[in-house]
Amino acid sequence: MTERYYTAPDLTLVGDDHIAAYRDTGGEVGYLWNGVPTLLLTVTGRRSGRPRTSALIFGRDGDDYLVVASMGGAPMHPQWYLNLRAHPAAEIQVRDERIAVTGRTATAEEKPRLWRIMTGLWPNYDVYQARTDRPIPVVVLSPTS
């Protein structure tokens, strides 16, 4: 079977390098990744209690930020998602702005609409979903007052 990406991603800026460049430049480097916006999500480790940061593609739904727990279509959820489920209070960095948020998994009723928002930004999410039997969650990050 041949997988067809909508866009083959450039992986020259990923992981810790992406996070470091984003932080060091206030998002001037790393905010746009492969033509889509990214944020830094910092969650609390469910076992360690330590902060854990991931660079993620994001979309918007009103005041909320949306991210997808795809891990490229791996059979298991990403660690950041498991940590966020255990500790929903988190922080995002969008460019040079840091925002306290509360995370939750989109409900079954709202997921189709939010999935369309996210695949409109990054169509490869459909490819990732085809790779796995697990339903890939859309996560809603709501700013806290």
PDB file of C-alpha atoms in Angstrom:
ATOM      1  CA  MET A   1       0.000   0.000   0.000  1.00  0.00           C
ATOM      2  CA  THR A   2       1.333   3.432  -0.922  1.00  0.00           C
ATOM      3  CA  GLU A   3       0.512   6.286   1.424  1.00  0.00           C
ATOM      4  CA  ARG A   4      -0.306   9.580  -0.168  1.00  0.00           C
ATOM      5  CA  TYR A   5       0.547  12.645   1.808  1.00  0.00           C
ATOM      6  CA  TYR A   6      -1.234  15.786   0.846  1.00  0.00           C
ATOM      7  CA  THR A   7       2.004  17.573   1.655  1.00  0.00           C
ATOM      8  CA  ALA A   8       5.257  15.771   2.439  1.00  0.00           C
ATOM      9  CA  PRO A   9       6.466  17.544   5.595  1.00  0.00           C
ATOM     10  CA  ASP A  10       9.914  19.085   5.912  1.00  0.00           C
ATOM     11  CA  LEU A  11      11.324  17.547   9.075  1.00  0.00           C
ATOM     12  CA  THR A  12      14.424  19.717   9.453  1.00  0.00           C
ATOM     13  CA  LEU A  13      12.934  21.524  12.479  1.00  0.00           C
ATOM     14  CA  VAL A  14      11.314  19.030  14.860  1.00  0.00           C
ATOM     15  CA  GLY A  15      11.259  18.003  18.509  1.00  0.00           C
ATOM     16  CA  ASP A  16      13.610  19.716  20.940  1.00  0.00           C
ATOM     17  CA  ASP A  17      15.215  21.788  18.152  1.00  0.00           C
ATOM     18  CA  HIS A  18      11.801  23.189  17.198  1.00  0.00           C
ATOM     19  CA  ILE A  19      10.968  23.996  20.828  1.00  0.00           C
ATOM     20  CA  ALA A  20      14.344  25.666  21.479  1.00  0.00           C
ATOM     21  CA  ALA A  21      14.204  27.782  18.305  1.00  0.00           C
ATOM     22  CA  TYR A  22      10.615  28.828  19.058  1.00  0.00           C
ATOM     23  CA  ARG A  23      11.447  29.827  22.661  1.00  0.00           C
ATOM     24  CA  ASP A  24      14.723  31.557  21.789  1.00  0.00           C
ATOM     25  CA  THR A  25      13.111  33.735  19.104  1.00  0.00           C
ATOM     26  CA  GLY A  26       9.634  34.297  20.555  1.00  0.00           C
ATOM     27  CA  GLY A  27       8.255  32.239  17.694  1.00  0.00           C
ATOM     28  CA  GLU A  28      10.019  34.119  14.894  1.00  0.00           C
ATOM     29  CA  VAL A  29      11.598  30.759  14.087  1.00  0.00           C
ATOM     30  CA  GLY A  30       9.225  27.834  14.403  1.00  0.00           C
ATOM     31  CA  TYR A  31       5.830  29.551  14.556  1.00  0.00           C
ATOM     32  CA  LEU A  32       5.303  28.680  10.905  1.00  0.00           C
ATOM     33  CA  TRP A  33       6.265  25.070  10.272  1.00  0.00           C
ATOM     34  CA  ASN A  34       5.668  23.678   6.795  1.00  0.00           C
ATOM     35  CA  GLY A  35       3.397  26.660   6.155  1.00  0.00           C
ATOM     36  CA  VAL A  36       1.120  26.078   9.163  1.00  0.00           C
ATOM     37  CA  PRO A  37       1.064  27.793  12.563  1.00  0.00           C
ATOM     38  CA  THR A  38       2.439  26.011  15.598  1.00  0.00           C
ATOM     39  CA  LEU A  39       2.309  26.635  19.310  1.00  0.00           C
ATOM     40  CA  LEU A  40       4.217  25.249  22.247  1.00  0.00           C
ATOM     41  CA  LEU A  41       2.087  23.250  24.677  1.00  0.00           C
ATOM     42  CA  THR A  42       3.494  22.727  28.168  1.00  0.00           C
ATOM     43  CA  VAL A  43       1.761  20.092  30.285  1.00  0.00           C
ATOM     44  CA  THR A  44       2.573  18.466  33.615  1.00  0.00           C
ATOM     45  CA  GLY A  45       3.984  14.950  33.402  1.00  0.00           C
ATOM     46  CA  ARG A  46       1.484  12.541  34.896  1.00  0.00           C
ATOM     47  CA  ARG A  47       4.219  10.473  36.580  1.00  0.00           C
ATOM     48  CA  SER A  48       7.109  12.893  36.971  1.00  0.00           C
ATOM     49  CA  GLY A  49       5.155  16.045  37.800  1.00  0.00           C
ATOM     50  CA  ARG A  50       7.651  17.938  35.616  1.00  0.00           C
ATOM     51  CA  PRO A  51       6.767  20.309  32.799  1.00  0.00           C
ATOM     52  CA  ARG A  52       6.818  18.714  29.330  1.00  0.00           C
ATOM     53  CA  THR A  53       6.676  20.808  26.166  1.00  0.00           C
ATOM     54  CA  SER A  54       5.636  19.862  22.636  1.00  0.00           C
ATOM     55  CA  ALA A  55       5.472  21.906  19.434  1.00  0.00           C
ATOM     56  CA  LEU A  56       2.104  21.310  17.764  1.00  0.00           C
ATOM     57  CA  ILE A  57       0.155  22.535  14.772  1.00  0.00           C
ATOM     58  CA  PHE A  58      -2.844  24.518  15.944  1.00  0.00           C
ATOM     59  CA  GLY A  59      -6.099  25.939  14.709  1.00  0.00           C
ATOM     60  CA  ARG A  60      -8.658  28.232  16.255  1.00  0.00           C
ATOM     61  CA  ASP A  61     -12.330  27.895  17.111  1.00  0.00           C
ATOM     62  CA  GLY A  62     -13.428  31.217  18.522  1.00  0.00           C
ATOM     63  CA  ASP A  63     -11.282  31.900  21.595  1.00  0.00           C
ATOM     64  CA  ASP A  64     -10.183  28.255  21.812  1.00  0.00           C
ATOM     65  CA  TYR A  65      -7.025  26.738  20.398  1.00  0.00           C
ATOM     66  CA  LEU A  66      -7.216  23.319  18.735  1.00  0.00           C
ATOM     67  CA  VAL A  67      -4.518  20.656  18.501  1.00  0.00           C
ATOM     68  CA  VAL A  68      -4.619  17.064  17.276  1.00  0.00           C
ATOM     69  CA  ALA A  69      -3.194  14.093  19.201  1.00  0.00           C
ATOM     70  CA  SER A  70      -2.111  12.279  16.043  1.00  0.00           C
ATOM     71  CA  MET A  71       1.519  11.254  16.635  1.00  0.00           C
ATOM     72  CA  GLY A  72       1.653  10.643  12.897  1.00  0.00           C
ATOM     73  CA  GLY A  73      -0.944   7.885  13.132  1.00  0.00           C
ATOM     74  CA  ALA A  74       0.936   5.764  15.671  1.00  0.00           C
ATOM     75  CA  PRO A  75      -1.159   3.105  17.432  1.00  0.00           C
ATOM     76  CA  MET A  76      -0.852   4.870  20.799  1.00  0.00           C
ATOM     77  CA  HIS A  77      -1.701   8.373  21.977  1.00  0.00           C
ATOM     78  CA  PRO A  78       1.159  10.861  22.321  1.00  0.00           C
ATOM     79  CA  GLN A  79       2.536  11.358  25.824  1.00  0.00           C
ATOM     80  CA  TRP A  80       1.501  15.020  25.896  1.00  0.00           C
ATOM     81  CA  TYR A  81      -2.123  13.961  25.405  1.00  0.00           C
ATOM     82  CA  LEU A  82      -2.005  11.381  28.199  1.00  0.00           C
ATOM     83  CA  ASN A  83      -0.407  13.988  30.464  1.00  0.00           C
ATOM     84  CA  LEU A  84      -3.041  16.594  29.565  1.00  0.00           C
ATOM     85  CA  ARG A  85      -5.853  14.166  30.321  1.00  0.00           C
ATOM     86  CA  ALA A  86      -4.319  13.565  33.765  1.00  0.00           C
ATOM     87  CA  HIS A  87      -3.588  17.278  34.374  1.00  0.00           C
ATOM     88  CA  PRO A  88      -5.826  19.507  32.204  1.00  0.00           C
ATOM     89  CA  ALA A  89      -4.264  22.787  33.389  1.00  0.00           C
ATOM     90  CA  ALA A  90      -1.529  23.710  30.917  1.00  0.00           C
ATOM     91  CA  GLU A  91       0.205  26.599  29.190  1.00  0.00           C
ATOM     92  CA  ILE A  92       0.611  27.446  25.541  1.00  0.00           C
ATOM     93  CA  GLN A  93       3.025  29.803  23.869  1.00  0.00           C
ATOM     94  CA  VAL A  94       1.820  31.407  20.648  1.00  0.00           C
ATOM     95  CA  ARG A  95       4.670  33.412  19.169  1.00  0.00           C
ATOM     96  CA  ASP A  96       5.913  35.328  22.230  1.00  0.00           C
ATOM     97  CA  GLU A  97       2.639  35.205  24.194  1.00  0.00           C
ATOM     98  CA  ARG A  98       2.151  32.684  27.003  1.00  0.00           C
ATOM     99  CA  ILE A  99      -1.446  31.724  27.800  1.00  0.00           C
ATOM    100  CA  ALA A 100      -2.819  29.574  30.630  1.00  0.00           C
ATOM    101  CA  VAL A 101      -5.296  27.043  29.236  1.00  0.00           C
ATOM    102  CA  THR A 102      -7.440  24.121  30.274  1.00  0.00           C
ATOM    103  CA  GLY A 103      -7.421  21.168  27.884  1.00  0.00           C
ATOM    104  CA  ARG A 104     -10.153  18.713  27.078  1.00  0.00           C
ATOM    105  CA  THR A 105     -10.893  16.164  24.381  1.00  0.00           C
ATOM    106  CA  ALA A 106     -13.504  17.296  21.872  1.00  0.00           C
ATOM    107  CA  THR A 107     -16.810  15.515  22.303  1.00  0.00           C
ATOM    108  CA  ALA A 108     -18.078  13.078  19.687  1.00  0.00           C
ATOM    109  CA  GLU A 109     -20.652  15.680  18.640  1.00  0.00           C
ATOM    110  CA  GLU A 110     -18.160  18.504  18.081  1.00  0.00           C
ATOM    111  CA  LYS A 111     -15.242  16.478  16.721  1.00  0.00           C
ATOM    112  CA  PRO A 112     -16.351  16.302  13.043  1.00  0.00           C
ATOM    113  CA  ARG A 113     -16.562  20.102  12.795  1.00  0.00           C
ATOM    114  CA  LEU A 114     -13.256  20.619  14.622  1.00  0.00           C
ATOM    115  CA  TRP A 115     -11.564  17.864  12.571  1.00  0.00           C
ATOM    116  CA  ARG A 116     -12.526  19.777   9.407  1.00  0.00           C
ATOM    117  CA  ILE A 117     -10.898  22.920  10.818  1.00  0.00           C
ATOM    118  CA  MET A 118      -7.695  21.027  11.504  1.00  0.00           C
ATOM    119  CA  THR A 119      -7.568  19.074   8.229  1.00  0.00           C
ATOM    120  CA  GLY A 120      -8.155  22.382   6.460  1.00  0.00           C
ATOM    121  CA  LEU A 121      -4.804  23.443   7.910  1.00  0.00           C
ATOM    122  CA  TRP A 122      -3.000  20.101   7.707  1.00  0.00           C
ATOM    123  CA  PRO A 123      -4.699  17.575   5.401  1.00  0.00           C
ATOM    124  CA  ASN A 124      -2.168  14.912   6.431  1.00  0.00           C
ATOM    125  CA  TYR A 125      -4.265  14.308   9.567  1.00  0.00           C
ATOM    126  CA  ASP A 126      -6.536  12.234   7.338  1.00  0.00           C
ATOM    127  CA  VAL A 127      -3.490  10.159   6.292  1.00  0.00           C
ATOM    128  CA  TYR A 128      -2.540   9.699   9.945  1.00  0.00           C
ATOM    129  CA  GLN A 129      -6.069   8.568  10.842  1.00  0.00           C
ATOM    130  CA  ALA A 130      -5.941   5.991   8.037  1.00  0.00           C
ATOM    131  CA  ARG A 131      -2.765   4.517   9.600  1.00  0.00           C
ATOM    132  CA  THR A 132      -4.329   3.646  12.939  1.00  0.00           C
ATOM    133  CA  ASP A 133      -7.387   1.999  14.412  1.00  0.00           C
ATOM    134  CA  ARG A 134      -7.512   4.432  17.338  1.00  0.00           C
ATOM    135  CA  PRO A 135      -9.693   7.479  16.930  1.00  0.00           C
ATOM    136  CA  ILE A 136      -7.296  10.428  16.836  1.00  0.00           C
ATOM    137  CA  PRO A 137      -8.499  13.032  19.338  1.00  0.00           C
ATOM    138  CA  VAL A 138      -8.971  16.719  18.681  1.00  0.00           C
ATOM    139  CA  VAL A 139      -8.037  18.656  21.814  1.00  0.00           C
ATOM    140  CA  VAL A 140      -9.644  21.943  22.784  1.00  0.00           C
ATOM    141  CA  LEU A 141      -7.411  24.331  24.742  1.00  0.00           C
ATOM    142  CA  SER A 142      -9.527  27.020  26.390  1.00  0.00           C
ATOM    143  CA  PRO A 143      -7.814  30.088  27.853  1.00  0.00           C
ATOM    144  CA  THR A 144      -8.388  30.488  31.586  1.00  0.00           C
ATOM    145  CA  SER A 145      -9.157  33.864  33.080  1.00  0.00           C
TER     146      SER A 145
END
